[in-house]
JSON list of C-alpha atoms in Angstrom, two decimals:
[
{"chain": "C", "resi": 75, "resn": "GLN", "atom": "CA", "xyz": [-0.11, -0.08, -0.03]},
{"chain": "C", "resi": 76, "resn": "VAL", "atom": "CA", "xyz": [3.12, 2.43, 0.30]},
{"chain": "C", "resi": 77, "resn": "GLN", "atom": "CA", "xyz": [3.52, 4.11, -3.10]},
{"chain": "C", "resi": 78, "resn": "LEU", "atom": "CA", "xyz": [6.03, 6.46, -4.84]},
{"chain": "C", "resi": 79, "resn": "VAL", "atom": "CA", "xyz": [4.85, 8.64, -7.56]},
{"chain": "C", "resi": 80, "resn": "GLU", "atom": "CA", "xyz": [7.10, 10.80, -9.55]},
{"chain": "C", "resi": 81, "resn": "SER", "atom": "CA", "xyz": [6.48, 13.83, -11.60]},
{"chain": "C", "resi": 82, "resn": "GLY", "atom": "CA", "xyz": [8.15, 16.85, -13.24]},
{"chain": "C", "resi": 83, "resn": "GLY", "atom": "CA", "xyz": [9.71, 14.97, -16.09]},
{"chain": "C", "resi": 84, "resn": "GLY", "atom": "CA", "xyz": [9.49, 16.24, -19.58]},
{"chain": "C", "resi": 85, "resn": "LEU", "atom": "CA", "xyz": [11.58, 17.46, -22.61]},
{"chain": "C", "resi": 86, "resn": "VAL", "atom": "CA", "xyz": [14.02, 20.43, -22.32]},
{"chain": "C", "resi": 87, "resn": "GLN", "atom": "CA", "xyz": [16.89, 21.84, -24.22]},
{"chain": "C", "resi": 88, "resn": "ALA", "atom": "CA", "xyz": [20.53, 21.44, -23.30]},
{"chain": "C", "resi": 89, "resn": "GLY", "atom": "CA", "xyz": [21.35, 24.01, -20.58]},
{"chain": "C", "resi": 90, "resn": "GLY", "atom": "CA", "xyz": [17.79, 24.09, -19.35]},
{"chain": "C", "resi": 91, "resn": "SER", "atom": "CA", "xyz": [16.28, 23.05, -15.88]},
{"chain": "C", "resi": 92, "resn": "LEU", "atom": "CA", "xyz": [13.62, 20.68, -14.61]},
{"chain": "C", "resi": 93, "resn": "ARG", "atom": "CA", "xyz": [12.70, 19.80, -11.13]},
{"chain": "C", "resi": 94, "resn": "LEU", "atom": "CA", "xyz": [11.43, 16.39, -10.33]},
{"chain": "C", "resi": 95, "resn": "SER", "atom": "CA", "xyz": [9.07, 15.56, -7.35]},
{"chain": "C", "resi": 96, "resn": "CYS", "atom": "CA", "xyz": [8.40, 12.19, -5.62]},
{"chain": "C", "resi": 97, "resn": "ARG", "atom": "CA", "xyz": [5.72, 11.91, -3.13]},
{"chain": "C", "resi": 98, "resn": "ALA", "atom": "CA", "xyz": [5.34, 8.78, -1.04]},
{"chain": "C", "resi": 99, "resn": "SER", "atom": "CA", "xyz": [1.87, 7.75, 0.10]},
{"chain": "C", "resi": 100, "resn": "GLY", "atom": "CA", "xyz": [0.13, 5.27, 2.08]},
{"chain": "C", "resi": 101, "resn": "SER", "atom": "CA", "xyz": [0.31, 3.81, 5.45]},
{"chain": "C", "resi": 102, "resn": "ILE", "atom": "CA", "xyz": [3.78, 5.25, 6.59]},
{"chain": "C", "resi": 103, "resn": "PHE", "atom": "CA", "xyz": [5.20, 5.51, 9.90]},
{"chain": "C", "resi": 104, "resn": "SER", "atom": "CA", "xyz": [8.70, 6.94, 8.80]},
{"chain": "C", "resi": 105, "resn": "ILE", "atom": "CA", "xyz": [10.81, 7.51, 5.91]},
{"chain": "C", "resi": 106, "resn": "ASN", "atom": "CA", "xyz": [14.65, 7.17, 6.22]},
{"chain": "C", "resi": 107, "resn": "ALA", "atom": "CA", "xyz": [16.91, 7.70, 3.34]},
{"chain": "C", "resi": 108, "resn": "MET", "atom": "CA", "xyz": [15.34, 8.75, -0.10]},
{"chain": "C", "resi": 109, "resn": "ALA", "atom": "CA", "xyz": [17.19, 8.93, -3.48]},
{"chain": "C", "resi": 110, "resn": "TRP", "atom": "CA", "xyz": [16.99, 9.32, -7.07]},
{"chain": "C", "resi": 111, "resn": "TYR", "atom": "CA", "xyz": [18.28, 6.87, -9.54]},
{"chain": "C", "resi": 112, "resn": "ARG", "atom": "CA", "xyz": [18.16, 6.94, -13.44]},
{"chain": "C", "resi": 113, "resn": "GLN", "atom": "CA", "xyz": [18.26, 4.45, -16.23]},
{"chain": "C", "resi": 114, "resn": "ALA", "atom": "CA", "xyz": [19.27, 5.27, -19.78]},
{"chain": "C", "resi": 115, "resn": "PRO", "atom": "CA", "xyz": [18.42, 3.05, -22.66]},
{"chain": "C", "resi": 116, "resn": "GLY", "atom": "CA", "xyz": [20.96, 0.10, -22.80]},
{"chain": "C", "resi": 117, "resn": "LYS", "atom": "CA", "xyz": [22.48, 1.11, -19.33]},
{"chain": "C", "resi": 118, "resn": "GLN", "atom": "CA", "xyz": [22.28, -0.14, -15.95]},
{"chain": "C", "resi": 119, "resn": "ARG", "atom": "CA", "xyz": [20.21, 2.01, -13.31]},
{"chain": "C", "resi": 120, "resn": "GLU", "atom": "CA", "xyz": [22.78, 4.30, -11.80]},
{"chain": "C", "resi": 121, "resn": "LEU", "atom": "CA", "xyz": [22.41, 6.24, -8.42]},
{"chain": "C", "resi": 122, "resn": "VAL", "atom": "CA", "xyz": [22.01, 9.92, -8.81]},
{"chain": "C", "resi": 123, "resn": "ALA", "atom": "CA", "xyz": [21.80, 11.65, -5.63]},
{"chain": "C", "resi": 124, "resn": "THR", "atom": "CA", "xyz": [20.82, 10.62, -1.88]},
{"chain": "C", "resi": 125, "resn": "ILE", "atom": "CA", "xyz": [19.44, 12.50, 0.90]},
{"chain": "C", "resi": 126, "resn": "THR", "atom": "CA", "xyz": [19.24, 11.18, 4.70]},
{"chain": "C", "resi": 127, "resn": "SER", "atom": "CA", "xyz": [16.32, 11.82, 6.88]},
{"chain": "C", "resi": 128, "resn": "ARG", "atom": "CA", "xyz": [18.48, 14.71, 8.31]},
{"chain": "C", "resi": 129, "resn": "GLY", "atom": "CA", "xyz": [19.28, 16.13, 4.97]},
{"chain": "C", "resi": 130, "resn": "SER", "atom": "CA", "xyz": [22.73, 15.09, 4.36]},
{"chain": "C", "resi": 131, "resn": "THR", "atom": "CA", "xyz": [23.19, 14.71, 0.59]},
{"chain": "C", "resi": 132, "resn": "ASN", "atom": "CA", "xyz": [25.45, 12.70, -1.74]},
{"chain": "C", "resi": 133, "resn": "TYR", "atom": "CA", "xyz": [25.65, 13.03, -5.57]},
{"chain": "C", "resi": 134, "resn": "ALA", "atom": "CA", "xyz": [27.10, 11.19, -8.48]},
{"chain": "C", "resi": 135, "resn": "ASP", "atom": "CA", "xyz": [30.12, 13.02, -9.86]},
{"chain": "C", "resi": 136, "resn": "SER", "atom": "CA", "xyz": [28.39, 13.35, -13.19]},
{"chain": "C", "resi": 137, "resn": "VAL", "atom": "CA", "xyz": [25.68, 15.62, -11.61]},
{"chain": "C", "resi": 138, "resn": "LYS", "atom": "CA", "xyz": [27.60, 17.33, -8.73]},
{"chain": "C", "resi": 139, "resn": "GLY", "atom": "CA", "xyz": [27.25, 21.13, -8.91]},
{"chain": "C", "resi": 140, "resn": "ARG", "atom": "CA", "xyz": [24.31, 20.71, -11.41]},
{"chain": "C", "resi": 141, "resn": "PHE", "atom": "CA", "xyz": [21.63, 18.76, -9.43]},
{"chain": "C", "resi": 142, "resn": "THR", "atom": "CA", "xyz": [20.29, 19.41, -5.96]},
{"chain": "C", "resi": 143, "resn": "ILE", "atom": "CA", "xyz": [18.43, 16.86, -4.02]},
{"chain": "C", "resi": 144, "resn": "SER", "atom": "CA", "xyz": [15.97, 17.96, -1.19]},
{"chain": "C", "resi": 145, "resn": "ARG", "atom": "CA", "xyz": [13.13, 16.79, 0.95]},
{"chain": "C", "resi": 146, "resn": "ASP", "atom": "CA", "xyz": [9.99, 17.98, 2.80]},
{"chain": "C", "resi": 147, "resn": "ASN", "atom": "CA", "xyz": [9.49, 15.61, 5.53]},
{"chain": "C", "resi": 148, "resn": "ALA", "atom": "CA", "xyz": [5.95, 16.93, 6.35]},
{"chain": "C", "resi": 149, "resn": "LYS", "atom": "CA", "xyz": [4.97, 16.08, 2.76]},
{"chain": "C", "resi": 150, "resn": "ASN", "atom": "CA", "xyz": [6.73, 12.82, 2.41]},
{"chain": "C", "resi": 151, "resn": "THR", "atom": "CA", "xyz": [8.14, 14.41, -0.85]},
{"chain": "C", "resi": 152, "resn": "VAL", "atom": "CA", "xyz": [11.74, 14.39, -2.28]},
{"chain": "C", "resi": 153, "resn": "TYR", "atom": "CA", "xyz": [12.78, 16.63, -5.01]},
{"chain": "C", "resi": 154, "resn": "LEU", "atom": "CA", "xyz": [15.52, 16.71, -7.62]},
{"chain": "C", "resi": 155, "resn": "GLN", "atom": "CA", "xyz": [16.40, 20.24, -9.10]},
{"chain": "C", "resi": 156, "resn": "MET", "atom": "CA", "xyz": [18.29, 19.59, -12.25]},
{"chain": "C", "resi": 157, "resn": "ASN", "atom": "CA", "xyz": [20.01, 22.51, -13.86]},
{"chain": "C", "resi": 158, "resn": "SER", "atom": "CA", "xyz": [22.19, 22.95, -16.73]},
{"chain": "C", "resi": 159, "resn": "LEU", "atom": "CA", "xyz": [21.09, 19.76, -18.19]},
{"chain": "C", "resi": 160, "resn": "LYS", "atom": "CA", "xyz": [23.10, 17.86, -20.69]},
{"chain": "C", "resi": 161, "resn": "PRO", "atom": "CA", "xyz": [21.88, 15.25, -23.48]},
{"chain": "C", "resi": 162, "resn": "GLU", "atom": "CA", "xyz": [23.60, 12.59, -21.37]},
{"chain": "C", "resi": 163, "resn": "ASP", "atom": "CA", "xyz": [21.10, 13.24, -18.54]},
{"chain": "C", "resi": 164, "resn": "THR", "atom": "CA", "xyz": [18.48, 11.84, -20.59]},
{"chain": "C", "resi": 165, "resn": "ALA", "atom": "CA", "xyz": [17.06, 8.95, -18.82]},
{"chain": "C", "resi": 166, "resn": "VAL", "atom": "CA", "xyz": [13.97, 7.58, -16.87]},
{"chain": "C", "resi": 167, "resn": "TYR", "atom": "CA", "xyz": [14.43, 8.97, -13.52]},
{"chain": "C", "resi": 168, "resn": "TYR", "atom": "CA", "xyz": [13.12, 6.86, -10.46]},
{"chain": "C", "resi": 169, "resn": "CYS", "atom": "CA", "xyz": [12.44, 7.75, -6.98]},
{"chain": "C", "resi": 170, "resn": "ASN", "atom": "CA", "xyz": [13.71, 5.44, -4.06]},
{"chain": "C", "resi": 171, "resn": "ALA", "atom": "CA", "xyz": [12.88, 5.61, -0.49]},
{"chain": "C", "resi": 172, "resn": "ASP", "atom": "CA", "xyz": [13.36, 3.45, 2.70]},
{"chain": "C", "resi": 173, "resn": "ILE", "atom": "CA", "xyz": [10.15, 3.59, 4.37]},
{"chain": "C", "resi": 174, "resn": "SER", "atom": "CA", "xyz": [8.79, 2.00, 7.58]},
{"chain": "C", "resi": 175, "resn": "PRO", "atom": "CA", "xyz": [5.03, 1.45, 7.05]},
{"chain": "C", "resi": 176, "resn": "ARG", "atom": "CA", "xyz": [2.83, 1.41, 9.99]},
{"chain": "C", "resi": 177, "resn": "LEU", "atom": "CA", "xyz": [2.53, -1.74, 11.96]},
{"chain": "C", "resi": 178, "resn": "MET", "atom": "CA", "xyz": [5.80, -2.87, 10.32]},
{"chain": "C", "resi": 179, "resn": "ALA", "atom": "CA", "xyz": [9.10, -3.36, 12.30]},
{"chain": "C", "resi": 180, "resn": "ASP", "atom": "CA", "xyz": [11.70, -2.67, 9.66]},
{"chain": "C", "resi": 181, "resn": "TYR", "atom": "CA", "xyz": [12.58, -0.19, 6.71]},
{"chain": "C", "resi": 182, "resn": "SER", "atom": "CA", "xyz": [11.91, -1.58, 3.28]},
{"chain": "C", "resi": 183, "resn": "THR", "atom": "CA", "xyz": [12.97, -0.16, 0.01]},
{"chain": "C", "resi": 184, "resn": "TYR", "atom": "CA", "xyz": [10.39, 1.19, -2.54]},
{"chain": "C", "resi": 185, "resn": "TRP", "atom": "CA", "xyz": [10.61, 2.38, -5.95]},
{"chain": "C", "resi": 186, "resn": "GLY", "atom": "CA", "xyz": [8.52, 4.80, -8.13]},
{"chain": "C", "resi": 187, "resn": "GLN", "atom": "CA", "xyz": [7.44, 4.03, -11.63]},
{"chain": "C", "resi": 188, "resn": "GLY", "atom": "CA", "xyz": [9.78, 6.50, -13.19]},
{"chain": "C", "resi": 189, "resn": "THR", "atom": "CA", "xyz": [9.62, 9.73, -15.00]},
{"chain": "C", "resi": 190, "resn": "GLN", "atom": "CA", "xyz": [11.09, 10.54, -18.44]},
{"chain": "C", "resi": 191, "resn": "VAL", "atom": "CA", "xyz": [13.48, 13.20, -18.67]},
{"chain": "C", "resi": 192, "resn": "THR", "atom": "CA", "xyz": [14.77, 14.09, -22.23]},
{"chain": "C", "resi": 193, "resn": "VAL", "atom": "CA", "xyz": [17.36, 16.63, -23.06]},
{"chain": "C", "resi": 194, "resn": "SER", "atom": "CA", "xyz": [17.69, 17.62, -26.56]},
{"chain": "C", "resi": 195, "resn": "SER", "atom": "CA", "xyz": [21.07, 19.04, -27.93]}
]
């Protein structure tokens, strides 16, 4: 019953910006780390950015200085602000979160369905 839903993807020219959002819904007790991954055609899914429950962040070298991950704990939402986009950023972007559902003892990992980001040259 816990679900992650991404939004904000689309088509943008190189150098442009997009902001992705991912909201967790359902019977949630708490959310620990949240993250964004991406997967380009023919490639493995790769980690883009992570953020802890306290707001500490980490980024892939390829996006460092261009992307910013943030979260709003009151809204169970994580964001990915993407600036200075490059064609190589084109991928399906997936939200990931470690969530403790109500009445469950441990955290489990949940994935969103993905949102397409296409950057044209």
